[in-house]
C-alpha positions as a Markdown table, in Angstrom:
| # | Residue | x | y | z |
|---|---|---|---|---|
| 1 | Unk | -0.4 | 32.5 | -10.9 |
| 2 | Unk | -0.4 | 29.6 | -12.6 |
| 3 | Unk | 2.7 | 27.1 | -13.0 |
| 4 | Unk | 3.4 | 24.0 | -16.0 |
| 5 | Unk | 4.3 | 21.2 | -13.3 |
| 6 | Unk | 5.6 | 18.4 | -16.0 |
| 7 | Unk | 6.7 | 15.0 | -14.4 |
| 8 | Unk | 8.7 | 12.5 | -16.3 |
| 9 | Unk | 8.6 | 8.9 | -14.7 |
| 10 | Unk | 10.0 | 5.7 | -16.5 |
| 11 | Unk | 6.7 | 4.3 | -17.9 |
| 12 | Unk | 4.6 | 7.9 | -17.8 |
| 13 | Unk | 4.8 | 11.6 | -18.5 |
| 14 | Unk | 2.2 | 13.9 | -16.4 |
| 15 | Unk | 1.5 | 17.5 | -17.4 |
| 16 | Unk | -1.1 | 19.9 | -15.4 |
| 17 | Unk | -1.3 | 23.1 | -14.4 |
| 18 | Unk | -0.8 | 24.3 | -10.7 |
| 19 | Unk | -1.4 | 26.9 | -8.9 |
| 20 | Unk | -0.2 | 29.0 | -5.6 |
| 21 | Unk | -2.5 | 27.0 | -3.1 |
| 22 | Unk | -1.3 | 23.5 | -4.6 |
| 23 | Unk | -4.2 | 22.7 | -6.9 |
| 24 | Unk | -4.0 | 20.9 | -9.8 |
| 25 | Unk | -6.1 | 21.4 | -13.1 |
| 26 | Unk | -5.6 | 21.2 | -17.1 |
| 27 | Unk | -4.0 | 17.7 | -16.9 |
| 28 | Unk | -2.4 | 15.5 | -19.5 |
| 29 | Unk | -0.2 | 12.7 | -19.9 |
| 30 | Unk | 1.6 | 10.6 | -22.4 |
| 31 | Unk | 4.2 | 7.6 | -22.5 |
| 32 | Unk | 7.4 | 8.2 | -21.8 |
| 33 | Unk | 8.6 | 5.2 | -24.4 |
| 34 | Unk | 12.3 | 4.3 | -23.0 |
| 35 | Unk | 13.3 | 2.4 | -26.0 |
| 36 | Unk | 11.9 | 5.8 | -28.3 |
| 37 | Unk | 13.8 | 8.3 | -25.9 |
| 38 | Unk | 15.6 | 10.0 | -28.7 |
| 39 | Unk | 12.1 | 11.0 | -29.5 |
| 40 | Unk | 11.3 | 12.3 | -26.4 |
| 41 | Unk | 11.8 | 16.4 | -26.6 |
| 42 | Unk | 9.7 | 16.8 | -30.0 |
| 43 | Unk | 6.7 | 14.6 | -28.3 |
| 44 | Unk | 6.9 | 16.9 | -25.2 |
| 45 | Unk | 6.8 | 19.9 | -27.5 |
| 46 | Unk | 3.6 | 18.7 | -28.9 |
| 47 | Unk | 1.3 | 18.0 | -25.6 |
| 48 | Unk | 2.8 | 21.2 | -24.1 |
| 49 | Unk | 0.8 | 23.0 | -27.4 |
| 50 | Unk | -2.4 | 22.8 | -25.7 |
| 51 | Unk | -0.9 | 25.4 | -22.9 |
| 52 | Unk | 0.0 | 27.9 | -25.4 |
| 53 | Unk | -3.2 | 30.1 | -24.2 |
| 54 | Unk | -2.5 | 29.8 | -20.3 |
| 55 | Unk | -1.0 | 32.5 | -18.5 |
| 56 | Unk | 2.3 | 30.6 | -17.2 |
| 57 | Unk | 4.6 | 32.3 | -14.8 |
| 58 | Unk | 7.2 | 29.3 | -15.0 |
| 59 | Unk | 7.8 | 25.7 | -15.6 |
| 60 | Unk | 8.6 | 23.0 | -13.1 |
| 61 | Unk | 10.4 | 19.4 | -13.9 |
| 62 | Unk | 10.1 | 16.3 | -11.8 |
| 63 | Unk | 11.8 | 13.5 | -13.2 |
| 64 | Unk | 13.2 | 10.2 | -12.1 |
| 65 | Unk | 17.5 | 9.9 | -11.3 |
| 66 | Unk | 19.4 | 12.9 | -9.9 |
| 67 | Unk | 18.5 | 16.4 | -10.9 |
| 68 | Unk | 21.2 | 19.6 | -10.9 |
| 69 | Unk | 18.9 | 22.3 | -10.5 |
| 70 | Unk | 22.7 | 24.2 | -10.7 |
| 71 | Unk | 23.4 | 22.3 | -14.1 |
| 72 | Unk | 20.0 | 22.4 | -15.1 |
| 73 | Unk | 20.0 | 18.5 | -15.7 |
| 74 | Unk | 17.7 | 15.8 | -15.2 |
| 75 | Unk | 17.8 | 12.4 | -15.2 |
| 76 | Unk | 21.6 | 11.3 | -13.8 |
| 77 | Unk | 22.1 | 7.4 | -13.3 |
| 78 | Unk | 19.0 | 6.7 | -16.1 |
| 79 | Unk | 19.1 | 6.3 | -19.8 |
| 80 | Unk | 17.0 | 10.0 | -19.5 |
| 81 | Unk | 20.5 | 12.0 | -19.1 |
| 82 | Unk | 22.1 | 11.0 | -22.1 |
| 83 | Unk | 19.2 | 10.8 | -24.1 |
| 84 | Unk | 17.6 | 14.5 | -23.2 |
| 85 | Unk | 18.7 | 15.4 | -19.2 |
| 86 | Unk | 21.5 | 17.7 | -20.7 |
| 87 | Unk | 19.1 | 19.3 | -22.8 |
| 88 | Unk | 15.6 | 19.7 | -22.6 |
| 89 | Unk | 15.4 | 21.8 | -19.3 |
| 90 | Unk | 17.1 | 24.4 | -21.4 |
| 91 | Unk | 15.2 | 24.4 | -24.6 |
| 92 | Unk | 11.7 | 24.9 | -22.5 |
| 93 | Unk | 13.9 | 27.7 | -20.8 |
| 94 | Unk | 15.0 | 29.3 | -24.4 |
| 95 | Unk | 11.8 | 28.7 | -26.1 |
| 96 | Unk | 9.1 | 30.0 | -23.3 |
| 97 | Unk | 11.3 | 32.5 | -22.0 |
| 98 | Unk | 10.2 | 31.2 | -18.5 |
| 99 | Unk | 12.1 | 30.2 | -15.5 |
| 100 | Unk | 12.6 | 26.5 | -15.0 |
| 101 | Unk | 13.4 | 24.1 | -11.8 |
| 102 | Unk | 14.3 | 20.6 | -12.1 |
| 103 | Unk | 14.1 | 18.2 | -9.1 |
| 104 | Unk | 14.3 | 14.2 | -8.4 |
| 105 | Unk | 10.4 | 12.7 | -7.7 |
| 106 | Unk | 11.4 | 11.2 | -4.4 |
| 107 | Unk | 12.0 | 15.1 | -3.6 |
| 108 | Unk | 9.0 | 16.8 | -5.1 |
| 109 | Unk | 7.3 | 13.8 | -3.7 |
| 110 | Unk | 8.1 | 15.0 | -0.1 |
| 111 | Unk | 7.9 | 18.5 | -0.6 |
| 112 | Unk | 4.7 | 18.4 | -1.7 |
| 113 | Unk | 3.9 | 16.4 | 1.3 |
| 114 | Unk | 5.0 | 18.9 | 3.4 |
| 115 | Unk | 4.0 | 21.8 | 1.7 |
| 116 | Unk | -0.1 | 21.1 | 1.5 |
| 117 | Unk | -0.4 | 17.3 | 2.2 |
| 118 | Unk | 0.1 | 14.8 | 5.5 |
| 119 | Unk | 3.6 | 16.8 | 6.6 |
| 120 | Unk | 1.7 | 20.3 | 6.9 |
| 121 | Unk | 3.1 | 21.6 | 9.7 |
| 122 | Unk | 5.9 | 19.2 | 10.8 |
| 123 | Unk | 9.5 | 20.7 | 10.7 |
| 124 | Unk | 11.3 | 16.9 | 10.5 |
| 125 | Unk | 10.0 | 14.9 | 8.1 |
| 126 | Unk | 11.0 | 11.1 | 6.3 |
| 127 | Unk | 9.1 | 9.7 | 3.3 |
| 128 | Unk | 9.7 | 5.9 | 2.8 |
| 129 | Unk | 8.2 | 5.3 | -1.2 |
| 130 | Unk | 7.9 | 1.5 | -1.9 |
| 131 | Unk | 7.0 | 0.6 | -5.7 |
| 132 | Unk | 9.0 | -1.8 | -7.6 |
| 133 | Unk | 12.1 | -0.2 | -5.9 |
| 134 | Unk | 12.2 | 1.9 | -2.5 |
| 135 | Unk | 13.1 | 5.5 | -2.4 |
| 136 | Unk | 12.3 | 8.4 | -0.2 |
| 137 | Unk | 13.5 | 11.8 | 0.9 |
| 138 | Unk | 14.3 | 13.8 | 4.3 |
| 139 | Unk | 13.2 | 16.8 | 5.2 |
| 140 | Unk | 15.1 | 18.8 | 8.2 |
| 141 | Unk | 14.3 | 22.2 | 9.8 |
| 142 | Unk | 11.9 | 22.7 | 7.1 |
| 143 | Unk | 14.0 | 22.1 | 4.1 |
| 144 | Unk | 14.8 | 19.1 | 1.5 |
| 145 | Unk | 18.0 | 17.6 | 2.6 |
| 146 | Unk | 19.6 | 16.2 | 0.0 |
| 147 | Unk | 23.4 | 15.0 | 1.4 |
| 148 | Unk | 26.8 | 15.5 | -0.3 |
| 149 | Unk | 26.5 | 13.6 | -3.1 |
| 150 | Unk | 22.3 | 14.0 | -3.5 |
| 151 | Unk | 21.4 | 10.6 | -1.8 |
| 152 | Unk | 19.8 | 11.6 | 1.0 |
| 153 | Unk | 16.8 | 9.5 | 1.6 |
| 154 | Unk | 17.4 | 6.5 | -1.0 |
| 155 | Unk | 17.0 | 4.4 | 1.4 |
| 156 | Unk | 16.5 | 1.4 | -0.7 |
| 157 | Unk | 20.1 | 1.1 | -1.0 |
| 158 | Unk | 20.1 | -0.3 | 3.0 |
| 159 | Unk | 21.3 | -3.6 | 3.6 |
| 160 | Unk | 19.6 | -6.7 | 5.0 |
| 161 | Unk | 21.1 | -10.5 | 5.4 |
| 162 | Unk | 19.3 | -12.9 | 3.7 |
| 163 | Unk | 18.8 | -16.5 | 5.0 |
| 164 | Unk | 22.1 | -17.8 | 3.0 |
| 165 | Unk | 24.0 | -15.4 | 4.6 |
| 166 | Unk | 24.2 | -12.7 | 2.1 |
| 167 | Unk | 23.5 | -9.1 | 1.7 |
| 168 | Unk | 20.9 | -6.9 | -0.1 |
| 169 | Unk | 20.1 | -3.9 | -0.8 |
| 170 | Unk | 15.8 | -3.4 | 0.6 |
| 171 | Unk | 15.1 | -2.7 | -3.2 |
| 172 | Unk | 15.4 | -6.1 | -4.0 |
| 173 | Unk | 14.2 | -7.8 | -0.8 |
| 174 | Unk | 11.5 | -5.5 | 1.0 |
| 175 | Unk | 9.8 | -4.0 | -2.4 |
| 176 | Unk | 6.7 | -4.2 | -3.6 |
| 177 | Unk | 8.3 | -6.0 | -6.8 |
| 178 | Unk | 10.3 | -8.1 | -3.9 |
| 179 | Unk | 7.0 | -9.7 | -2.5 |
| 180 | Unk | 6.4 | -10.6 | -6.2 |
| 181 | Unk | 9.5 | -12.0 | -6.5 |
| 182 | Unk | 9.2 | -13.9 | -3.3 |
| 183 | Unk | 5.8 | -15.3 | -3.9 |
| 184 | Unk | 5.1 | -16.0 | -8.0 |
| 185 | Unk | 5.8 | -13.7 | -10.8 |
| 186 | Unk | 2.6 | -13.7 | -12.4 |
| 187 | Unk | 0.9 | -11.7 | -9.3 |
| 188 | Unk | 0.8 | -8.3 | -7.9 |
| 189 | Unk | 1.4 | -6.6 | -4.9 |
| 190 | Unk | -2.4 | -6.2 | -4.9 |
| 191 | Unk | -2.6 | -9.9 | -5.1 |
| 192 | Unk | -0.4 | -11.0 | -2.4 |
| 193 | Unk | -2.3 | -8.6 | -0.2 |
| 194 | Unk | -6.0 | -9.3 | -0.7 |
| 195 | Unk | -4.6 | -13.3 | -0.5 |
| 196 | Unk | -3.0 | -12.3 | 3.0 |
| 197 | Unk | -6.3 | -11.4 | 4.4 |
| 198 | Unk | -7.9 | -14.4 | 3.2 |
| 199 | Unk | -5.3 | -16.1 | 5.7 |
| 200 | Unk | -3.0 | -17.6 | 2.7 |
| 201 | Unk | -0.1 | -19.3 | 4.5 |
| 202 | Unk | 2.4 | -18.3 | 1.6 |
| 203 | Unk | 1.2 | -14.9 | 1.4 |
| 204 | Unk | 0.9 | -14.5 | 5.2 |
| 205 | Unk | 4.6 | -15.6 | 5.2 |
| 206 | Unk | 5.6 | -13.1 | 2.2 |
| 207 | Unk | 4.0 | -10.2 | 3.7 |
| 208 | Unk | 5.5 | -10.6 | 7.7 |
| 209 | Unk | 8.4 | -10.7 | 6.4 |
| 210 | Unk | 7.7 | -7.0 | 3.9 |
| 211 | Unk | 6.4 | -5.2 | 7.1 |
| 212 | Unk | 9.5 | -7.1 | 9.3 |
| 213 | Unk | 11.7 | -5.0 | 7.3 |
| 214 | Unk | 9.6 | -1.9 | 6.8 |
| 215 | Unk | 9.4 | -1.5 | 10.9 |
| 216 | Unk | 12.7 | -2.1 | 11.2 |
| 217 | Unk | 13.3 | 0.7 | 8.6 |
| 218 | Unk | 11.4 | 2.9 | 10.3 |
| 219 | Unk | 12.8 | 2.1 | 13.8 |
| 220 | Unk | 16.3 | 2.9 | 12.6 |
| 221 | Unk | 15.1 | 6.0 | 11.0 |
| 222 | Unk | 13.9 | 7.7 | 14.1 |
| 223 | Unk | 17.0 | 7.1 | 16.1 |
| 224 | Unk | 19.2 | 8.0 | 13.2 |
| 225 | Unk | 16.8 | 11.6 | 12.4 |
| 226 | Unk | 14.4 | 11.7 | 15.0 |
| 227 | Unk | 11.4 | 13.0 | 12.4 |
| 228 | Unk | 8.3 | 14.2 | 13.6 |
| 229 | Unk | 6.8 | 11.8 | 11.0 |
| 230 | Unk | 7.7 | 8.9 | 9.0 |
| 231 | Unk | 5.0 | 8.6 | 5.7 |
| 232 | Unk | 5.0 | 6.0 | 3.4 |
| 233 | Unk | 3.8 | 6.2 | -0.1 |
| 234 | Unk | 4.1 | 4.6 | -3.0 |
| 235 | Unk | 1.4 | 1.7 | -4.7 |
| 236 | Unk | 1.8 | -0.2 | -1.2 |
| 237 | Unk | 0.2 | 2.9 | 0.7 |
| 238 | Unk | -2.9 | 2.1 | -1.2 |
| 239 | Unk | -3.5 | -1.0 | 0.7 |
| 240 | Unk | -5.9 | 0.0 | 3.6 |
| 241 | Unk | -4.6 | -1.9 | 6.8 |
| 242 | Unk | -1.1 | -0.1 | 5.8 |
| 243 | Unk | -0.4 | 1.8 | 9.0 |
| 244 | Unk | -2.2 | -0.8 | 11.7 |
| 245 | Unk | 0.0 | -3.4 | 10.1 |
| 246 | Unk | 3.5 | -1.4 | 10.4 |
| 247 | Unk | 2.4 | 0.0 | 13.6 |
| 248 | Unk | 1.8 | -3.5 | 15.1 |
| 249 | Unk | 5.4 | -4.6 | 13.9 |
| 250 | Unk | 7.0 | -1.7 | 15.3 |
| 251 | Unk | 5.3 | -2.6 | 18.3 |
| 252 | Unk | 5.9 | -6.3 | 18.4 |
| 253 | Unk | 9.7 | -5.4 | 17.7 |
| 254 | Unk | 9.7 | -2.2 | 20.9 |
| 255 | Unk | 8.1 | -4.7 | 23.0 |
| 256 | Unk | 11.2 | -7.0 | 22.7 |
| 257 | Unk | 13.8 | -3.8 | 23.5 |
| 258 | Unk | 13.4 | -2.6 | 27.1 |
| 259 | Unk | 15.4 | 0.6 | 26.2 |
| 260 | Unk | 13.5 | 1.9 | 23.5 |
| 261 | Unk | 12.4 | 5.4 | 24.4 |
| 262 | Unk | 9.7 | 6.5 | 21.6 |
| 263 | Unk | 7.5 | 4.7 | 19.1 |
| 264 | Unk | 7.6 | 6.8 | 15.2 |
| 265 | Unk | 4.5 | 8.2 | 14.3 |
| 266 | Unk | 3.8 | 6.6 | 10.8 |
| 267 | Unk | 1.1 | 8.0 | 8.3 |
| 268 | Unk | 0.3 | 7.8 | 4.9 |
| 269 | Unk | 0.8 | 10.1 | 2.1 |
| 270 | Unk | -1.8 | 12.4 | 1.4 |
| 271 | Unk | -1.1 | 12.8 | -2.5 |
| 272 | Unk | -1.1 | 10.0 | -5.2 |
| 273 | Unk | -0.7 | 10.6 | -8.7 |
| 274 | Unk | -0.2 | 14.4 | -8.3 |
| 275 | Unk | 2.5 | 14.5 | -5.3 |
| 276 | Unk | 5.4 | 15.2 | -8.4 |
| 277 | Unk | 3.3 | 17.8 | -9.9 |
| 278 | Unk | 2.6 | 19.7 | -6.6 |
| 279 | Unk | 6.5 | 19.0 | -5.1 |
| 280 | Unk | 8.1 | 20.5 | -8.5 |
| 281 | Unk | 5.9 | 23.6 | -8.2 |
| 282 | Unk | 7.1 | 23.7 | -4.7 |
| 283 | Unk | 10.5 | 23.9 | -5.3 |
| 284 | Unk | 10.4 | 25.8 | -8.2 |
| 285 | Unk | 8.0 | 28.6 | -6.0 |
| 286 | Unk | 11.1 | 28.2 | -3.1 |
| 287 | Unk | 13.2 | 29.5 | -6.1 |
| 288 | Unk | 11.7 | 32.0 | -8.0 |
| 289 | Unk | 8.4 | 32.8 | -5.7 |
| 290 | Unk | 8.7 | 36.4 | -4.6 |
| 291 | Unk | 7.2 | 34.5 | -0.7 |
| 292 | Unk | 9.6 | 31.9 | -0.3 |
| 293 | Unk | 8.5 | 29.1 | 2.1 |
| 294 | Unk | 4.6 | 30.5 | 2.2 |
């Protein structure tokens, strides 16, 4: 059994076919073109041509924004609603004749996590994904949580006071994109990191204060949901003194609270690229799968 696992991010589109264990094969992508999106559904119908021959059992959509898998929309608070949310989903449904599942990437990011990746086995789960924005999601009891109004787990919207006084959202101070901001425009997270280790005082300043903020994230987390696990992903989890670095913030912060009672487990995410392409099969598998949680 084969699924076509298609995930639509602002600057990319991946395609790739996966199967019941999680594996990916028969992968493709092209630009998703924001300023062309009116474009978008006839360039999708042309890459999905060279599937025509596989032997799909149903089609699976991660996408960036909120996704309805009720409404069978994608794309809600991004340009992709208006331009083709409302309507792709169901012209793949009406022209393959084949099931479709839509889900936000922060969600099939998670799930695919915990389906075959570093959440295998854990029942409470938080992913922390830091790019040029933070997002995330929340697992409970083994299933996505996804809150009233879908929110669950964008917790780049969580405040911090700034020096002047003011308030922020993390997005904007504790990003990837944030350190940019905070060190010179014309580097890269990459950059700022490789410059910390050779002990530069700006970058060493930049980066205390990114992992300050990610430790006190994940502090706050486990009190508020008391996860098994806390993963980070994302382009920052590429950098390989990741977890030592949080874990000795958390530590320098517990060490100054006598009543703290548990330090979070923190780990990386297993998947990279392919965590959308493997989550979206997920849920759509917790839909339409005849072995539902398997």
């Amino acid at each position: 059994m084969q699924l076509l696992a298609i995930d639509i991010g602002g600057t990319n589109v991946k395609l790739g076919l996966v199967d019941e264990q999680g594996q990916v094969s028969h992968q493709t992508h092209f630009p998703t073109l924001m300023h062309e999106l009116e474009t978008f559904e006839s360039r999708l119908l042309n890459h999905l041509e060279i599937y025509a021959k596989d032997s799909i059992r149903g089609i699976a959509i991660s996408c960036t924004g909120l996704a309805s898998q009720e409404n069978l929309t994608i794309g809600e608070g991004n340009p992709i609603l208006e331009a083709f949310g409302r309507t792709m989903p169901q012209l793949l449904m009406n022209q393959y004749k084949l099931p479709v599942s839509v889900e936000n990437d922060g969600n099939c990011s998670i799930l695919a996590e915990h389906w075959v990746g570093a959440a295998k086995g854990y029942q409470n789960v938080i992913s922390i994904v830091i790019g040029t924005s933070i997002g995330g999601a929340v697992i409970i009891n083994d299933q996505l949580y996804k809150g009233n109004h879908l929110l669950a787990g964008e917790f780049g919207y969580s405040l911090f006071k700034q020096s002047n006084q003011q308030w922020e959202i993390w997005s904007i101070v504790g990003s990837t994109q944030g350190m940019v901001n905070q060190f010179n425009h014309h580097t890269s997270g990459i950059e700022i990191f490789q410059q910390y280790h050779q002990r530069n005082p700006e970058a060493i300043k930049v980066v205390e204060d990114f992992f300050e903020k990610l430790a006190v994230q994940c502090y706050n987390l486990q009190y508020i949901l008391d996860p098994d696990v806390i993963l980070i992903g994302g382009g920052v989890s590429e950098e390989p003194a990741l977890i030592p670095l949080v874990e000795n913030k958390i530590k320098e912060i517990i060490d100054k609270i006598p009543s703290n009672v548990i330090i979070p487990k923190i780990a990386r995410c297993h998947f990279g690229n392919n965590a959308n392409l493997i989550g979206a099969s997920k849920h759509w598998l917790n839909i339409y799968g005849k072995n539902k949680g398997e």
